[in-house]
């Protein structure tokens, strides 16, 4: 058994869709990035790559590569899952947390868990997504960005 950890943060800006865990969430701002900037999926990818000893997301999906422009990060997660299995590991569970002052994540949690599970082909019961605010503190609290952290177990 091996564990992996992932962390990511993206800036919130006007004029972008907000996509978290592959679910589009109605909100005045969206996350800025080369792909769809799905900060949660990026953290999950990094955790899986870390657990398998495969480096990090920037190594496999460079954000200067035109083929990843505006791509759904779930596509990257599916490819990541394939790489992890290619190294002989099976994914046991994914536990992630979103740090956001707004919007409310609760109504979209199940949908995100389902998306993540489908992307890496595991039981949705093995995927858990949580969310917290930072009590108004720092860049998250001021609504300048959203962050995510993830821990995974592979066997
Ligand atoms: Mg990212």
PDB file of N, CA and C in Angstrom, residues 12 16-31 38 40 98 100 102-109 111-112 146:
ATOM      1  N   UNK A  12      -9.628  32.885  -8.898  1.00  0.00           N
ATOM      2  CA  UNK A  12     -11.003  33.104  -9.352  1.00  0.00           C
ATOM      3  C   UNK A  12     -11.079  34.413 -10.136  1.00  0.00           C
ATOM      4  N   UNK A  16     -15.193  33.236 -16.543  1.00  0.00           N
ATOM      5  CA  UNK A  16     -14.814  31.830 -16.686  1.00  0.00           C
ATOM      6  C   UNK A  16     -15.875  30.967 -16.014  1.00  0.00           C
ATOM      7  N   UNK A  17     -16.070  29.746 -16.557  1.00  0.00           N
ATOM      8  CA  UNK A  17     -16.971  28.793 -15.908  1.00  0.00           C
ATOM      9  C   UNK A  17     -16.288  28.244 -14.662  1.00  0.00           C
ATOM     10  N   UNK A  18     -17.081  27.986 -13.620  1.00  0.00           N
ATOM     11  CA  UNK A  18     -16.529  27.336 -12.432  1.00  0.00           C
ATOM     12  C   UNK A  18     -16.798  25.835 -12.525  1.00  0.00           C
ATOM     13  N   UNK A  19     -15.726  25.067 -12.663  1.00  0.00           N
ATOM     14  CA  UNK A  19     -15.836  23.607 -12.728  1.00  0.00           C
ATOM     15  C   UNK A  19     -15.038  23.015 -11.576  1.00  0.00           C
ATOM     16  N   UNK A  20     -15.727  22.264 -10.730  1.00  0.00           N
ATOM     17  CA  UNK A  20     -15.065  21.610  -9.590  1.00  0.00           C
ATOM     18  C   UNK A  20     -15.443  20.135  -9.583  1.00  0.00           C
ATOM     19  N   UNK A  21     -14.450  19.288  -9.583  1.00  0.00           N
ATOM     20  CA  UNK A  21     -14.726  17.850  -9.616  1.00  0.00           C
ATOM     21  C   UNK A  21     -15.535  17.469 -10.845  1.00  0.00           C
ATOM     22  N   UNK A  22     -15.330  18.185 -11.941  1.00  0.00           N
ATOM     23  CA  UNK A  22     -16.020  17.879 -13.189  1.00  0.00           C
ATOM     24  C   UNK A  22     -17.458  18.362 -13.240  1.00  0.00           C
ATOM     25  N   UNK A  23     -17.908  19.034 -12.191  1.00  0.00           N
ATOM     26  CA  UNK A  23     -19.284  19.543 -12.141  1.00  0.00           C
ATOM     27  C   UNK A  23     -19.268  21.052 -12.325  1.00  0.00           C
ATOM     28  N   UNK A  24     -20.072  21.537 -13.254  1.00  0.00           N
ATOM     29  CA  UNK A  24     -20.163  22.983 -13.461  1.00  0.00           C
ATOM     30  C   UNK A  24     -21.085  23.584 -12.410  1.00  0.00           C
ATOM     31  N   UNK A  25     -20.589  24.596 -11.721  1.00  0.00           N
ATOM     32  CA  UNK A  25     -21.330  25.212 -10.620  1.00  0.00           C
ATOM     33  C   UNK A  25     -21.653  26.653 -10.989  1.00  0.00           C
ATOM     34  N   UNK A  26     -22.935  27.028 -10.971  1.00  0.00           N
ATOM     35  CA  UNK A  26     -23.291  28.407 -11.289  1.00  0.00           C
ATOM     36  C   UNK A  26     -22.686  29.363 -10.259  1.00  0.00           C
ATOM     37  N   UNK A  27     -21.874  30.322 -10.738  1.00  0.00           N
ATOM     38  CA  UNK A  27     -21.239  31.280  -9.828  1.00  0.00           C
ATOM     39  C   UNK A  27     -20.757  32.459 -10.660  1.00  0.00           C
ATOM     40  N   UNK A  28     -20.608  33.600 -10.017  1.00  0.00           N
ATOM     41  CA  UNK A  28     -20.221  34.815 -10.751  1.00  0.00           C
ATOM     42  C   UNK A  28     -18.808  34.728 -11.329  1.00  0.00           C
ATOM     43  N   UNK A  29     -17.945  33.950 -10.712  1.00  0.00           N
ATOM     44  CA  UNK A  29     -16.558  33.814 -11.159  1.00  0.00           C
ATOM     45  C   UNK A  29     -16.205  32.363 -11.434  1.00  0.00           C
ATOM     46  N   UNK A  30     -15.151  32.170 -12.218  1.00  0.00           N
ATOM     47  CA  UNK A  30     -14.647  30.826 -12.474  1.00  0.00           C
ATOM     48  C   UNK A  30     -13.149  30.798 -12.251  1.00  0.00           C
ATOM     49  N   UNK A  31     -12.583  29.600 -12.327  1.00  0.00           N
ATOM     50  CA  UNK A  31     -11.151  29.455 -12.071  1.00  0.00           C
ATOM     51  C   UNK A  31     -10.341  29.657 -13.348  1.00  0.00           C
ATOM     52  N   UNK A  38      -9.844  22.927 -13.144  1.00  0.00           N
ATOM     53  CA  UNK A  38     -10.561  22.199 -12.095  1.00  0.00           C
ATOM     54  C   UNK A  38      -9.584  21.825 -10.976  1.00  0.00           C
ATOM     55  N   UNK A  40      -9.880  20.810  -7.980  1.00  0.00           N
ATOM     56  CA  UNK A  40     -10.088  19.558  -7.244  1.00  0.00           C
ATOM     57  C   UNK A  40      -9.514  18.377  -8.024  1.00  0.00           C
ATOM     58  N   UNK A  98     -12.078  20.678  -0.501  1.00  0.00           N
ATOM     59  CA  UNK A  98     -12.072  21.936  -1.258  1.00  0.00           C
ATOM     60  C   UNK A  98     -12.055  23.080  -0.250  1.00  0.00           C
ATOM     61  N   UNK A 100     -12.930  26.848  -0.108  1.00  0.00           N
ATOM     62  CA  UNK A 100     -13.603  27.917  -0.862  1.00  0.00           C
ATOM     63  C   UNK A 100     -14.502  28.715   0.073  1.00  0.00           C
ATOM     64  N   UNK A 102     -16.856  30.701  -1.126  1.00  0.00           N
ATOM     65  CA  UNK A 102     -18.130  30.600  -1.842  1.00  0.00           C
ATOM     66  C   UNK A 102     -17.816  30.051  -3.222  1.00  0.00           C
ATOM     67  N   UNK A 103     -18.757  29.463  -3.914  1.00  0.00           N
ATOM     68  CA  UNK A 103     -20.147  29.183  -3.512  1.00  0.00           C
ATOM     69  C   UNK A 103     -20.232  27.973  -2.573  1.00  0.00           C
ATOM     70  N   UNK A 104     -21.440  27.666  -2.164  1.00  0.00           N
ATOM     71  CA  UNK A 104     -21.684  26.480  -1.338  1.00  0.00           C
ATOM     72  C   UNK A 104     -21.436  25.225  -2.185  1.00  0.00           C
ATOM     73  N   UNK A 105     -20.662  24.308  -1.650  1.00  0.00           N
ATOM     74  CA  UNK A 105     -20.260  23.111  -2.398  1.00  0.00           C
ATOM     75  C   UNK A 105     -21.220  21.940  -2.158  1.00  0.00           C
ATOM     76  N   UNK A 106     -21.870  21.954  -0.996  1.00  0.00           N
ATOM     77  CA  UNK A 106     -22.693  20.822  -0.566  1.00  0.00           C
ATOM     78  C   UNK A 106     -23.615  20.235  -1.633  1.00  0.00           C
ATOM     79  N   UNK A 107     -24.377  21.082  -2.333  1.00  0.00           N
ATOM     80  CA  UNK A 107     -25.338  20.549  -3.315  1.00  0.00           C
ATOM     81  C   UNK A 107     -24.669  19.796  -4.471  1.00  0.00           C
ATOM     82  N   UNK A 108     -23.374  19.965  -4.660  1.00  0.00           N
ATOM     83  CA  UNK A 108     -22.689  19.380  -5.818  1.00  0.00           C
ATOM     84  C   UNK A 108     -21.737  18.241  -5.437  1.00  0.00           C
ATOM     85  N   UNK A 109     -21.679  17.958  -4.158  1.00  0.00           N
ATOM     86  CA  UNK A 109     -20.719  16.989  -3.625  1.00  0.00           C
ATOM     87  C   UNK A 109     -20.887  15.594  -4.242  1.00  0.00           C
ATOM     88  N   UNK A 111     -22.374  14.704  -6.990  1.00  0.00           N
ATOM     89  CA  UNK A 111     -22.059  14.738  -8.419  1.00  0.00           C
ATOM     90  C   UNK A 111     -20.544  14.690  -8.642  1.00  0.00           C
ATOM     91  N   UNK A 112     -19.800  15.448  -7.839  1.00  0.00           N
ATOM     92  CA  UNK A 112     -18.330  15.444  -7.949  1.00  0.00           C
ATOM     93  C   UNK A 112     -17.770  14.067  -7.613  1.00  0.00           C
ATOM     94  N   UNK A 146      -9.606  29.429  -5.190  1.00  0.00           N
ATOM     95  CA  UNK A 146     -10.106  28.208  -4.572  1.00  0.00           C
ATOM     96  C   UNK A 146      -8.946  27.214  -4.564  1.00  0.00           C
TER      97      UNK A 146
END
